[in-house]
Tab-separated table of C-alpha atoms in Angstrom:
chain	number	residue	atom	x	y	z
A	1226	UNK	CA	0.000	0.000	0.000
A	1227	UNK	CA	1.487	3.337	-1.003
A	1228	UNK	CA	1.705	6.099	1.521
A	1229	UNK	CA	-0.477	9.194	1.284
A	1230	UNK	CA	2.597	11.400	1.197
A	1231	UNK	CA	3.802	9.587	-1.948
A	1232	UNK	CA	0.910	11.037	-3.945
A	1233	UNK	CA	1.957	14.540	-2.905
A	1234	UNK	CA	5.640	13.858	-3.564
A	1235	UNK	CA	4.864	12.588	-7.033
A	1236	UNK	CA	2.825	15.677	-7.753
A	1237	UNK	CA	5.753	17.855	-6.619
A	1238	UNK	CA	8.194	15.876	-8.767
A	1239	UNK	CA	6.033	16.324	-11.838
A	1240	UNK	CA	5.875	20.081	-11.405
A	1241	UNK	CA	9.621	20.185	-10.800
A	1242	UNK	CA	10.362	18.167	-13.954
A	1243	UNK	CA	8.153	20.529	-15.906
A	1244	UNK	CA	10.056	23.463	-14.408
A	1245	UNK	CA	13.363	21.871	-15.388
A	1246	UNK	CA	12.306	21.604	-18.999
A	1247	UNK	CA	10.942	25.121	-19.005
A	1248	UNK	CA	14.085	26.540	-17.378
A	1249	UNK	CA	16.238	24.833	-19.991
A	1250	UNK	CA	14.103	26.111	-22.828
A	1251	UNK	CA	13.917	29.663	-21.443
A	1252	UNK	CA	17.646	29.943	-20.823
A	1253	UNK	CA	18.454	28.520	-24.247
A	1254	UNK	CA	16.051	30.903	-25.944
A	1255	UNK	CA	17.520	33.905	-24.147
A	1256	UNK	CA	20.984	32.988	-25.406
A	1257	UNK	CA	19.612	32.754	-28.928
A	1258	UNK	CA	18.009	36.152	-28.509
A	1259	UNK	CA	21.306	37.599	-27.429
A	1260	UNK	CA	23.801	35.848	-29.651
A	1261	UNK	CA	21.742	34.919	-32.696
A	1262	UNK	CA	19.325	37.840	-32.816
A	1263	UNK	CA	16.307	35.590	-32.415
A	1264	UNK	CA	13.316	37.833	-31.653
A	1265	UNK	CA	11.684	35.838	-28.886
A	1266	UNK	CA	11.912	38.226	-25.970
A	1267	UNK	CA	8.234	37.846	-25.100
A	1268	UNK	CA	8.536	34.089	-24.952
A	1269	UNK	CA	11.500	34.338	-22.586
A	1270	UNK	CA	9.561	36.736	-20.394
A	1271	UNK	CA	6.589	34.390	-20.328
A	1272	UNK	CA	8.857	31.432	-19.518
A	1273	UNK	CA	10.385	33.346	-16.627
A	1274	UNK	CA	6.976	34.345	-15.290
A	1275	UNK	CA	5.719	30.769	-15.517
A	1276	UNK	CA	8.780	29.552	-13.636
A	1277	UNK	CA	8.026	31.971	-10.810
A	1278	UNK	CA	4.406	30.805	-10.744
A	1279	UNK	CA	5.436	27.126	-10.672
A	1280	UNK	CA	8.026	27.805	-7.989
A	1281	UNK	CA	5.318	29.337	-5.816
A	1282	UNK	CA	3.059	26.369	-6.553
A	1283	UNK	CA	5.785	23.990	-5.391
A	1284	UNK	CA	6.332	26.030	-2.261
A	1285	UNK	CA	2.591	25.968	-1.437
A	1286	UNK	CA	2.268	22.253	-2.031
A	1287	UNK	CA	5.457	21.512	-0.099
A	1288	UNK	CA	4.177	23.461	2.897
A	1289	UNK	CA	0.924	21.520	2.704
A	1290	UNK	CA	2.833	18.218	2.712
A	1291	UNK	CA	4.835	19.342	5.748
A	1292	UNK	CA	1.673	20.398	7.579
A	1293	UNK	CA	-0.195	17.222	6.740
A	1294	UNK	CA	2.453	14.530	7.084
A	1295	UNK	CA	5.327	15.954	9.169
A	1296	UNK	CA	7.829	14.294	6.833
A	1297	UNK	CA	11.210	13.051	8.053
A	1298	UNK	CA	14.376	11.532	6.584
A	1299	UNK	CA	14.415	11.256	2.768
A	1300	UNK	CA	10.859	12.636	2.506
A	1301	UNK	CA	11.883	15.737	4.423
A	1302	UNK	CA	15.109	16.145	2.445
A	1303	UNK	CA	13.219	15.779	-0.821
A	1304	UNK	CA	10.596	18.374	0.054
A	1305	UNK	CA	13.134	20.855	1.382
A	1306	UNK	CA	15.325	20.395	-1.684
A	1307	UNK	CA	12.460	20.578	-4.155
A	1308	UNK	CA	11.543	23.997	-2.786
A	1309	UNK	CA	15.136	25.075	-3.179
A	1310	UNK	CA	15.509	23.632	-6.677
A	1311	UNK	CA	12.247	25.263	-7.750
A	1312	UNK	CA	13.627	28.588	-6.597
A	1313	UNK	CA	16.874	27.937	-8.489
A	1314	UNK	CA	14.943	27.200	-11.676
A	1315	UNK	CA	12.957	30.380	-11.243
A	1316	UNK	CA	16.203	32.342	-10.841
A	1317	UNK	CA	17.579	30.790	-14.029
A	1318	UNK	CA	14.419	31.987	-15.761
A	1319	UNK	CA	14.811	35.438	-14.284
A	1320	UNK	CA	18.417	35.759	-15.500
A	1321	UNK	CA	17.297	34.579	-18.925
A	1322	UNK	CA	14.734	37.339	-18.946
A	1323	UNK	CA	17.377	39.846	-17.801
A	1324	UNK	CA	19.591	38.808	-20.707
A	1325	UNK	CA	16.886	39.569	-23.246
A	1326	UNK	CA	15.866	42.728	-21.401
A	1327	UNK	CA	19.423	44.061	-21.551
A	1328	UNK	CA	19.690	43.218	-25.180
A	1329	UNK	CA	16.428	44.928	-26.018
A	1330	UNK	CA	17.001	47.916	-23.772
A	1331	UNK	CA	20.494	48.678	-25.075
A	1332	UNK	CA	19.357	47.987	-28.614
A	1333	UNK	CA	22.741	46.807	-29.778
A	1334	UNK	CA	23.914	44.824	-32.712
A	1335	UNK	CA	26.133	42.147	-31.305
A	1336	UNK	CA	28.219	42.160	-34.443
A	1337	UNK	CA	29.531	45.573	-33.343
A	1338	UNK	CA	30.344	44.261	-29.893
A	1339	UNK	CA	32.398	41.218	-30.774
A	1340	UNK	CA	35.646	40.805	-28.934
A	1341	UNK	CA	37.557	37.694	-29.970
A	1342	UNK	CA	39.021	37.364	-26.468
A	1343	UNK	CA	35.593	37.040	-24.863
A	1344	UNK	CA	34.544	33.381	-24.685
A	1345	UNK	CA	30.829	34.149	-24.979
A	1346	UNK	CA	29.923	31.185	-27.165
A	1347	UNK	CA	31.927	28.731	-25.107
A	1348	UNK	CA	30.473	30.134	-21.886
A	1349	UNK	CA	26.885	29.998	-23.074
A	1350	UNK	CA	27.291	26.472	-24.389
A	1351	UNK	CA	28.773	25.309	-21.116
A	1352	UNK	CA	26.103	27.047	-19.059
A	1353	UNK	CA	23.399	25.421	-21.163
A	1354	UNK	CA	25.083	22.078	-20.643
A	1355	UNK	CA	25.140	22.732	-16.896
A	1356	UNK	CA	21.434	23.549	-16.842
A	1357	UNK	CA	20.755	20.431	-18.873
A	1358	UNK	CA	22.816	18.264	-16.515
A	1359	UNK	CA	21.207	19.743	-13.426
A	1360	UNK	CA	17.752	19.020	-14.851
A	1361	UNK	CA	18.758	15.440	-15.613
A	1362	UNK	CA	20.349	15.011	-12.184
A	1363	UNK	CA	17.089	16.077	-10.558
A	1364	UNK	CA	15.021	13.767	-12.745
A	1365	UNK	CA	17.232	10.734	-12.111
A	1366	UNK	CA	18.452	11.635	-8.605
A	1367	UNK	CA	21.887	11.079	-10.149
A	1368	UNK	CA	24.616	12.201	-7.775
A	1369	UNK	CA	27.458	11.379	-10.196
A	1370	UNK	CA	25.955	13.701	-12.758
A	1371	UNK	CA	25.423	16.325	-10.065
A	1372	UNK	CA	29.100	16.066	-9.086
A	1373	UNK	CA	30.227	16.895	-12.635
A	1374	UNK	CA	28.726	20.366	-12.211
A	1375	UNK	CA	31.481	21.320	-9.790
A	1376	UNK	CA	34.251	21.311	-12.394
A	1377	UNK	CA	32.062	23.043	-14.959
A	1378	UNK	CA	31.142	25.751	-12.514
A	1379	UNK	CA	34.807	26.378	-11.852
A	1380	UNK	CA	35.442	26.689	-15.585
A	1381	UNK	CA	32.615	29.203	-15.912
A	1382	UNK	CA	34.026	31.184	-13.013
A	1383	UNK	CA	37.440	31.271	-14.670
A	1384	UNK	CA	35.945	32.476	-17.947
A	1385	UNK	CA	33.901	35.056	-16.082
A	1386	UNK	CA	36.959	36.467	-14.293
A	1387	UNK	CA	38.879	36.511	-17.559
A	1388	UNK	CA	36.009	38.358	-19.236
A	1389	UNK	CA	35.837	40.883	-16.419
A	1390	UNK	CA	39.540	41.565	-16.731
A	1391	UNK	CA	39.208	41.989	-20.465
A	1392	UNK	CA	36.176	44.255	-20.250
A	1393	UNK	CA	37.928	46.657	-17.880
A	1394	UNK	CA	40.768	47.254	-20.337
A	1395	UNK	CA	40.610	50.020	-22.948
A	1396	UNK	CA	38.582	48.443	-25.769
A	1397	UNK	CA	37.725	49.191	-29.375
A	1398	UNK	CA	33.965	48.836	-28.689
A	1399	UNK	CA	31.299	51.203	-27.393
A	1400	UNK	CA	30.387	51.610	-23.730
A	1401	UNK	CA	27.014	50.059	-24.580
A	1402	UNK	CA	28.792	46.989	-25.875
A	1403	UNK	CA	30.944	46.770	-22.758
A	1404	UNK	CA	27.853	46.961	-20.549
A	1405	UNK	CA	25.968	44.417	-22.671
A	1406	UNK	CA	28.846	41.917	-22.630
A	1407	UNK	CA	29.520	42.487	-18.967
A	1408	UNK	CA	25.905	41.858	-18.009
A	1409	UNK	CA	25.709	38.841	-20.282
A	1410	UNK	CA	28.728	37.104	-18.711
A	1411	UNK	CA	27.463	38.087	-15.288
A	1412	UNK	CA	24.095	36.468	-15.954
A	1413	UNK	CA	25.786	33.378	-17.359
A	1414	UNK	CA	27.870	33.099	-14.227
A	1415	UNK	CA	24.776	33.387	-12.022
A	1416	UNK	CA	22.870	30.747	-13.998
A	1417	UNK	CA	25.868	28.434	-13.652
A	1418	UNK	CA	25.831	29.037	-9.898
A	1419	UNK	CA	22.163	28.070	-9.687
A	1420	UNK	CA	22.804	24.928	-11.745
A	1421	UNK	CA	25.470	23.928	-9.244
A	1422	UNK	CA	23.133	24.703	-6.310
A	1423	UNK	CA	20.700	22.278	-7.916
A	1424	UNK	CA	23.454	19.647	-8.056
A	1425	UNK	CA	24.128	20.222	-4.354
A	1426	UNK	CA	20.427	19.755	-3.592
A	1427	UNK	CA	20.341	16.467	-5.510
A	1428	UNK	CA	23.305	15.166	-3.512
A	1429	UNK	CA	21.589	16.228	-0.285
A	1430	UNK	CA	18.368	14.419	-1.239
A	1431	UNK	CA	20.173	11.185	-1.997
A	1432	UNK	CA	22.913	11.113	0.645
A	1433	UNK	CA	21.830	13.597	3.302
A	1434	UNK	CA	25.230	15.261	2.957
A	1435	UNK	CA	25.579	18.970	2.473
A	1436	UNK	CA	28.263	19.517	-0.135
A	1437	UNK	CA	29.403	22.630	-1.916
A	1438	UNK	CA	29.967	22.259	-5.630
A	1439	UNK	CA	31.213	25.803	-6.106
B	826	UNK	CA	30.001	12.088	23.271
B	827	UNK	CA	32.754	12.628	25.767
B	828	UNK	CA	30.325	13.666	28.536
B	829	UNK	CA	29.958	11.432	31.587
B	830	UNK	CA	27.130	8.964	31.155
B	831	UNK	CA	24.131	8.865	33.456
B	832	UNK	CA	23.177	5.360	32.441
B	833	UNK	CA	24.587	2.805	30.091
B	834	UNK	CA	23.482	-0.617	28.959
B	835	UNK	CA	26.143	-3.117	27.951
B	836	UNK	CA	25.096	-6.081	25.854
B	837	UNK	CA	21.760	-6.106	27.635
B	838	UNK	CA	19.573	-9.067	26.722
B	839	UNK	CA	16.153	-9.889	28.147
B	840	UNK	CA	14.266	-13.128	27.526
B	841	UNK	CA	10.864	-14.254	28.689
B	842	UNK	CA	10.904	-18.029	28.593
B	843	UNK	CA	12.057	-18.913	25.071
B	844	UNK	CA	11.383	-15.504	23.652
B	845	UNK	CA	14.274	-13.109	23.485
B	846	UNK	CA	12.789	-9.608	23.682
B	847	UNK	CA	16.034	-7.630	23.838
B	848	UNK	CA	19.222	-8.681	22.093
B	849	UNK	CA	22.551	-7.395	23.354
B	850	UNK	CA	21.687	-3.739	23.421
B	851	UNK	CA	24.498	-1.372	24.268
B	852	UNK	CA	23.275	2.177	24.673
B	853	UNK	CA	24.642	5.295	26.324
B	854	UNK	CA	22.288	7.658	28.122
B	855	UNK	CA	23.624	11.136	28.653
B	856	UNK	CA	22.750	13.193	31.720
B	857	UNK	CA	20.229	16.020	31.463
B	858	UNK	CA	19.168	14.917	28.013
B	859	UNK	CA	16.055	13.270	26.657
B	860	UNK	CA	16.699	9.942	25.003
B	861	UNK	CA	13.800	8.607	22.952
B	862	UNK	CA	13.366	4.933	22.188
B	863	UNK	CA	11.287	4.283	19.088
B	864	UNK	CA	10.327	1.231	17.108
B	865	UNK	CA	7.328	-0.765	15.924
B	866	UNK	CA	5.078	-2.707	18.286
B	867	UNK	CA	6.846	-5.714	19.742
B	868	UNK	CA	10.355	-4.372	19.056
B	869	UNK	CA	11.223	-4.507	22.751
B	870	UNK	CA	11.201	-0.834	23.620
B	871	UNK	CA	8.982	-1.200	26.712
B	872	UNK	CA	11.018	-4.205	27.847
B	873	UNK	CA	14.151	-2.131	27.363
B	874	UNK	CA	12.945	0.837	29.401
B	875	UNK	CA	11.666	-1.456	32.154
B	876	UNK	CA	15.085	-3.045	32.443
B	877	UNK	CA	16.502	0.347	33.327
B	878	UNK	CA	14.961	0.057	36.787
B	879	UNK	CA	14.712	-3.721	37.073
B	880	UNK	CA	10.983	-3.909	36.524
B	881	UNK	CA	11.321	-6.973	34.293
B	882	UNK	CA	12.440	-8.924	37.326
B	883	UNK	CA	8.818	-8.946	38.416
B	884	UNK	CA	7.994	-11.176	35.455
B	885	UNK	CA	8.408	-14.799	36.654
B	886	UNK	CA	10.233	-16.288	33.643
B	887	UNK	CA	12.375	-13.256	32.808
B	888	UNK	CA	16.095	-13.757	32.216
B	889	UNK	CA	18.370	-10.765	32.042
B	890	UNK	CA	22.013	-10.767	30.969
B	891	UNK	CA	24.442	-7.963	30.366
B	892	UNK	CA	24.788	-4.831	32.427
B	893	UNK	CA	22.834	-1.682	33.177
B	894	UNK	CA	25.028	0.957	34.730
B	895	UNK	CA	23.699	3.876	36.707
B	896	UNK	CA	26.477	6.366	37.408
B	897	UNK	CA	28.879	3.559	36.568
B	898	UNK	CA	27.403	0.980	38.926
B	899	UNK	CA	25.631	-2.136	37.655
B	900	UNK	CA	22.067	-2.024	38.966
B	901	UNK	CA	21.791	-5.797	38.492
B	902	UNK	CA	24.523	-6.465	41.054
B	903	UNK	CA	23.083	-8.533	43.886
B	904	UNK	CA	24.235	-5.942	46.355
B	905	UNK	CA	22.377	-3.113	44.597
B	906	UNK	CA	19.430	-1.973	46.707
B	907	UNK	CA	16.296	-1.970	44.561
B	908	UNK	CA	14.571	0.535	46.829
B	909	UNK	CA	17.388	2.995	46.249
B	910	UNK	CA	17.278	2.205	42.526
B	911	UNK	CA	13.536	2.922	42.266
B	912	UNK	CA	14.092	6.158	44.141
B	913	UNK	CA	16.814	7.203	41.744
B	914	UNK	CA	15.042	5.979	38.623
B	915	UNK	CA	11.356	6.904	38.512
B	916	UNK	CA	8.836	5.603	36.033
B	917	UNK	CA	5.811	7.136	34.326
B	918	UNK	CA	3.474	4.746	32.579
B	919	UNK	CA	1.340	4.866	29.480
B	920	UNK	CA	-1.902	5.257	31.359
B	921	UNK	CA	-1.963	7.735	34.225
B	922	UNK	CA	-2.171	5.681	37.399
B	923	UNK	CA	-2.794	8.008	40.332
B	924	UNK	CA	-3.605	6.382	43.645
B	925	UNK	CA	-7.260	6.657	44.678
B	926	UNK	CA	-6.270	9.272	47.198
B	927	UNK	CA	-6.201	13.040	47.353
B	928	UNK	CA	-3.927	15.087	45.096
B	929	UNK	CA	-1.858	15.967	48.143
B	930	UNK	CA	-1.516	12.374	49.309
B	931	UNK	CA	-0.457	11.181	45.874
B	932	UNK	CA	2.550	13.512	45.892
B	933	UNK	CA	3.295	12.961	49.570
B	934	UNK	CA	3.084	9.177	49.239
B	935	UNK	CA	6.692	8.495	48.254
B	936	UNK	CA	8.296	10.873	50.747
B	937	UNK	CA	6.150	9.323	53.535
B	938	UNK	CA	7.319	5.845	52.511
B	939	UNK	CA	10.861	7.156	52.784
B	940	UNK	CA	10.238	8.327	56.324
B	941	UNK	CA	9.227	11.954	55.971
B	942	UNK	CA	6.237	12.719	58.189
B	943	UNK	CA	6.790	16.323	59.184
B	944	UNK	CA	3.741	18.239	57.906
B	945	UNK	CA	5.616	21.415	56.964
B	946	UNK	CA	8.238	19.479	55.099
B	947	UNK	CA	5.625	17.422	53.269
B	948	UNK	CA	3.675	20.573	52.370
B	949	UNK	CA	6.799	22.038	50.874
B	950	UNK	CA	7.542	18.882	48.885
B	951	UNK	CA	3.977	18.701	47.557
B	952	UNK	CA	3.899	22.349	46.431
B	953	UNK	CA	7.376	22.224	44.951
B	954	UNK	CA	6.732	19.124	42.896
B	955	UNK	CA	3.269	20.132	41.738
B	956	UNK	CA	4.933	23.314	40.485
B	957	UNK	CA	7.700	21.350	38.784
B	958	UNK	CA	5.063	19.224	37.078
B	959	UNK	CA	3.261	22.417	35.975
B	960	UNK	CA	0.091	21.367	37.790
B	961	UNK	CA	0.134	23.681	40.778
B	962	UNK	CA	-1.869	26.519	39.200
B	963	UNK	CA	-4.637	24.100	38.301
B	964	UNK	CA	-4.961	22.329	41.665
B	965	UNK	CA	-3.619	24.687	44.333
B	966	UNK	CA	-7.127	25.377	45.680
B	967	UNK	CA	-8.180	21.711	45.887
B	968	UNK	CA	-5.266	19.648	47.140
B	969	UNK	CA	-7.662	17.558	49.190
B	970	UNK	CA	-9.759	16.599	46.160
B	971	UNK	CA	-9.529	13.089	44.762
B	972	UNK	CA	-6.861	12.586	42.149
B	973	UNK	CA	-9.369	10.503	40.252
B	974	UNK	CA	-11.416	13.655	39.527
B	975	UNK	CA	-8.593	15.206	37.496
B	976	UNK	CA	-8.510	15.064	33.693
B	977	UNK	CA	-6.238	12.485	32.009
B	978	UNK	CA	-3.561	15.088	31.285
B	979	UNK	CA	-3.694	16.414	34.843
B	980	UNK	CA	-3.509	12.872	36.223
B	981	UNK	CA	-0.393	12.216	34.159
B	982	UNK	CA	1.251	15.405	35.419
B	983	UNK	CA	0.257	14.373	38.945
B	984	UNK	CA	2.037	11.060	38.376
B	985	UNK	CA	5.087	13.014	37.240
B	986	UNK	CA	4.866	15.175	40.389
B	987	UNK	CA	4.580	11.972	42.438
B	988	UNK	CA	7.655	10.543	40.751
B	989	UNK	CA	9.611	13.780	41.254
B	990	UNK	CA	8.715	13.922	44.959
B	991	UNK	CA	11.186	11.147	45.797
B	992	UNK	CA	13.961	13.129	44.107
B	993	UNK	CA	14.876	10.778	41.281
B	994	UNK	CA	17.820	11.363	38.976
B	995	UNK	CA	16.406	9.581	35.960
B	996	UNK	CA	12.784	9.564	34.810
B	997	UNK	CA	11.621	6.769	32.548
B	998	UNK	CA	8.474	7.419	30.546
B	999	UNK	CA	6.690	4.627	28.746
B	1000	UNK	CA	4.325	6.166	26.168
B	1001	UNK	CA	3.370	8.940	28.610
B	1002	UNK	CA	1.047	10.734	26.184
B	1003	UNK	CA	-0.631	7.891	24.352
B	1004	UNK	CA	-3.846	8.296	26.338
B	1005	UNK	CA	-3.869	12.090	26.178
B	1006	UNK	CA	-5.403	14.672	23.848
B	1007	UNK	CA	-3.123	17.039	21.838
B	1008	UNK	CA	-3.322	19.862	24.366
B	1009	UNK	CA	-2.458	17.618	27.322
B	1010	UNK	CA	0.292	16.039	25.169
B	1011	UNK	CA	1.762	19.463	24.420
B	1012	UNK	CA	1.857	20.262	28.146
B	1013	UNK	CA	3.634	17.008	28.977
B	1014	UNK	CA	6.122	17.556	26.148
B	1015	UNK	CA	6.941	21.068	27.380
B	1016	UNK	CA	7.296	19.636	30.861
B	1017	UNK	CA	9.726	16.973	29.622
B	1018	UNK	CA	11.945	19.659	28.084
B	1019	UNK	CA	11.824	21.650	31.330
B	1020	UNK	CA	12.637	18.585	33.439
B	1021	UNK	CA	16.017	17.972	31.812
B	1022	UNK	CA	17.434	20.930	33.640
B	1023	UNK	CA	17.494	18.691	36.725
B	1024	UNK	CA	16.852	15.168	35.457
B	1025	UNK	CA	17.744	12.678	32.780
B	1026	UNK	CA	14.748	11.458	30.786
B	1027	UNK	CA	14.287	8.294	28.765
B	1028	UNK	CA	11.034	8.131	26.842
B	1029	UNK	CA	9.496	5.311	24.866
B	1030	UNK	CA	7.104	6.540	22.231
B	1031	UNK	CA	5.159	5.244	19.281
B	1032	UNK	CA	4.795	8.756	18.044
B	1033	UNK	CA	7.770	9.616	15.872
B	1034	UNK	CA	6.899	13.289	15.755
B	1035	UNK	CA	6.898	13.290	19.536
B	1036	UNK	CA	10.361	11.736	19.613
B	1037	UNK	CA	11.507	14.346	17.100
B	1038	UNK	CA	9.989	17.155	19.167
B	1039	UNK	CA	11.181	16.277	22.654
B	1040	UNK	CA	14.345	14.223	22.457
B	1041	UNK	CA	18.025	15.025	22.116
B	1042	UNK	CA	18.983	11.475	21.172
B	1043	UNK	CA	16.974	8.748	19.518
B	1044	UNK	CA	17.411	4.990	19.550
B	1045	UNK	CA	15.574	2.862	17.003
B	1046	UNK	CA	14.840	-0.719	18.026
B	1047	UNK	CA	13.677	-3.454	15.700
B	1048	UNK	CA	13.016	-7.080	16.651
B	1049	UNK	CA	14.822	-6.582	19.930
B	1050	UNK	CA	17.961	-5.117	18.371
B	1051	UNK	CA	19.326	-1.611	18.479
B	1052	UNK	CA	19.407	-0.631	14.821
B	1053	UNK	CA	20.437	2.979	15.092
B	1054	UNK	CA	21.277	5.483	17.762
B	1055	UNK	CA	22.262	9.094	17.293
B	1056	UNK	CA	21.329	12.659	17.861
B	1057	UNK	CA	17.695	13.182	17.041
B	1058	UNK	CA	18.227	15.646	14.232
B	1059	UNK	CA	20.530	13.238	12.389
B	1060	UNK	CA	18.253	10.264	12.907
B	1061	UNK	CA	15.220	12.134	11.583
B	1062	UNK	CA	16.960	14.051	8.816
B	1063	UNK	CA	19.486	11.554	7.590
B	1064	UNK	CA	19.174	8.106	9.165
B	1065	UNK	CA	22.137	5.889	8.426
B	1066	UNK	CA	20.247	2.624	8.371
B	1067	UNK	CA	17.680	1.729	5.716
B	1068	UNK	CA	15.454	0.078	8.344
B	1069	UNK	CA	15.331	3.302	10.337
B	1070	UNK	CA	14.557	5.258	7.179
B	1071	UNK	CA	11.749	2.901	6.257
B	1072	UNK	CA	10.272	2.908	9.736
B	1073	UNK	CA	10.287	6.651	10.397
B	1074	UNK	CA	8.946	7.441	6.935
B	1075	UNK	CA	6.085	5.022	7.510
B	1076	UNK	CA	7.137	2.502	4.882
B	1077	UNK	CA	6.649	-0.255	7.438
B	1078	UNK	CA	5.649	-0.692	11.041
């Protein structure tokens, strides 16, 4: 006989999986908007807003499960972590929205802002891969996959620092371009952080250990 | 856990005839802490707690091996005085069991048995212990009334006051709230937390949330064996044994 709490946990998982897919899609779309001039700002905004709504839904349902069943052990760790992961997904969505907002607000043509030393493509690809891995780690409760985020996060940090250094030098691009690139790498770095937080939460669910992947 | 131990069991086994209820349990009970013993029905938790003040000896076919140390001394030594033991280690049972006497006489009963008959001294003991058991405000104007007229929760707190009146060092509680409503349960739980300032408490409970709320350490027993023991937060957040995990999450039991 299944436990009553299992029905609630399954419902939470389903919303979280949906959020993972949406976060991935929203982040990916925002990169396309920025780097490939895809005009999908509204869709990114909608994705971000939906992620916030779903995050709040998870929080409400998680609180209800706590109130009803007083969960302990792996149930408790799962509920606590799902709330946290939902928040992380919503933050990824928010940074995606910020990326498109910046792009739209500054109204720049990225072709004018190119700096060969800035690893924007490599960074965005790696960040997307991190989001993808974090989503998979959540779905499969895969701690090995979650662990791989640590090294990737470090690589993103290195690229971010390098970009910062570069962007504070005298450059042959406009101030607008400097700001746009700076904000873009900053948002990438933040999304990578949230992907690694998600990895940490997965490890906590499975092992009960609090690790830091950053 | 470098602190001095208040009690300790070493390879404690208890059998009733052919049935072994407790199997070589070694457990450390720290002073001024609440230790909860949890486990499914029939796991031996009541037998375990009763062995901490030699109550199983009253069962005709009981056989007890191993040691139970109180302040380092084995209470099963032949020379150990059971009267002293019962004074040092009090017991509260599942169902409140006040004597069919007045509230006052229930609390004064133990001290009288131990030779205290001076009225002023007894008055002081009664008031002090009713206050400790957080019952004084509810009964101060009717100490002569029958204890049987009190509510279940009040009766249980009276039993606690009665146990405290003989100045124990350890208080054993066997499902002390199972017959009480949530409000009375909450009062007893608050009382348990207050008691550890002066006493060591061991509580057996079926209610996992209660163990999580009141205890500092939790021991999980299954089929007479100690499966896991640790600080309560760890046991309830991240149990190390799959059996513990399955039991406290309600997957069996």
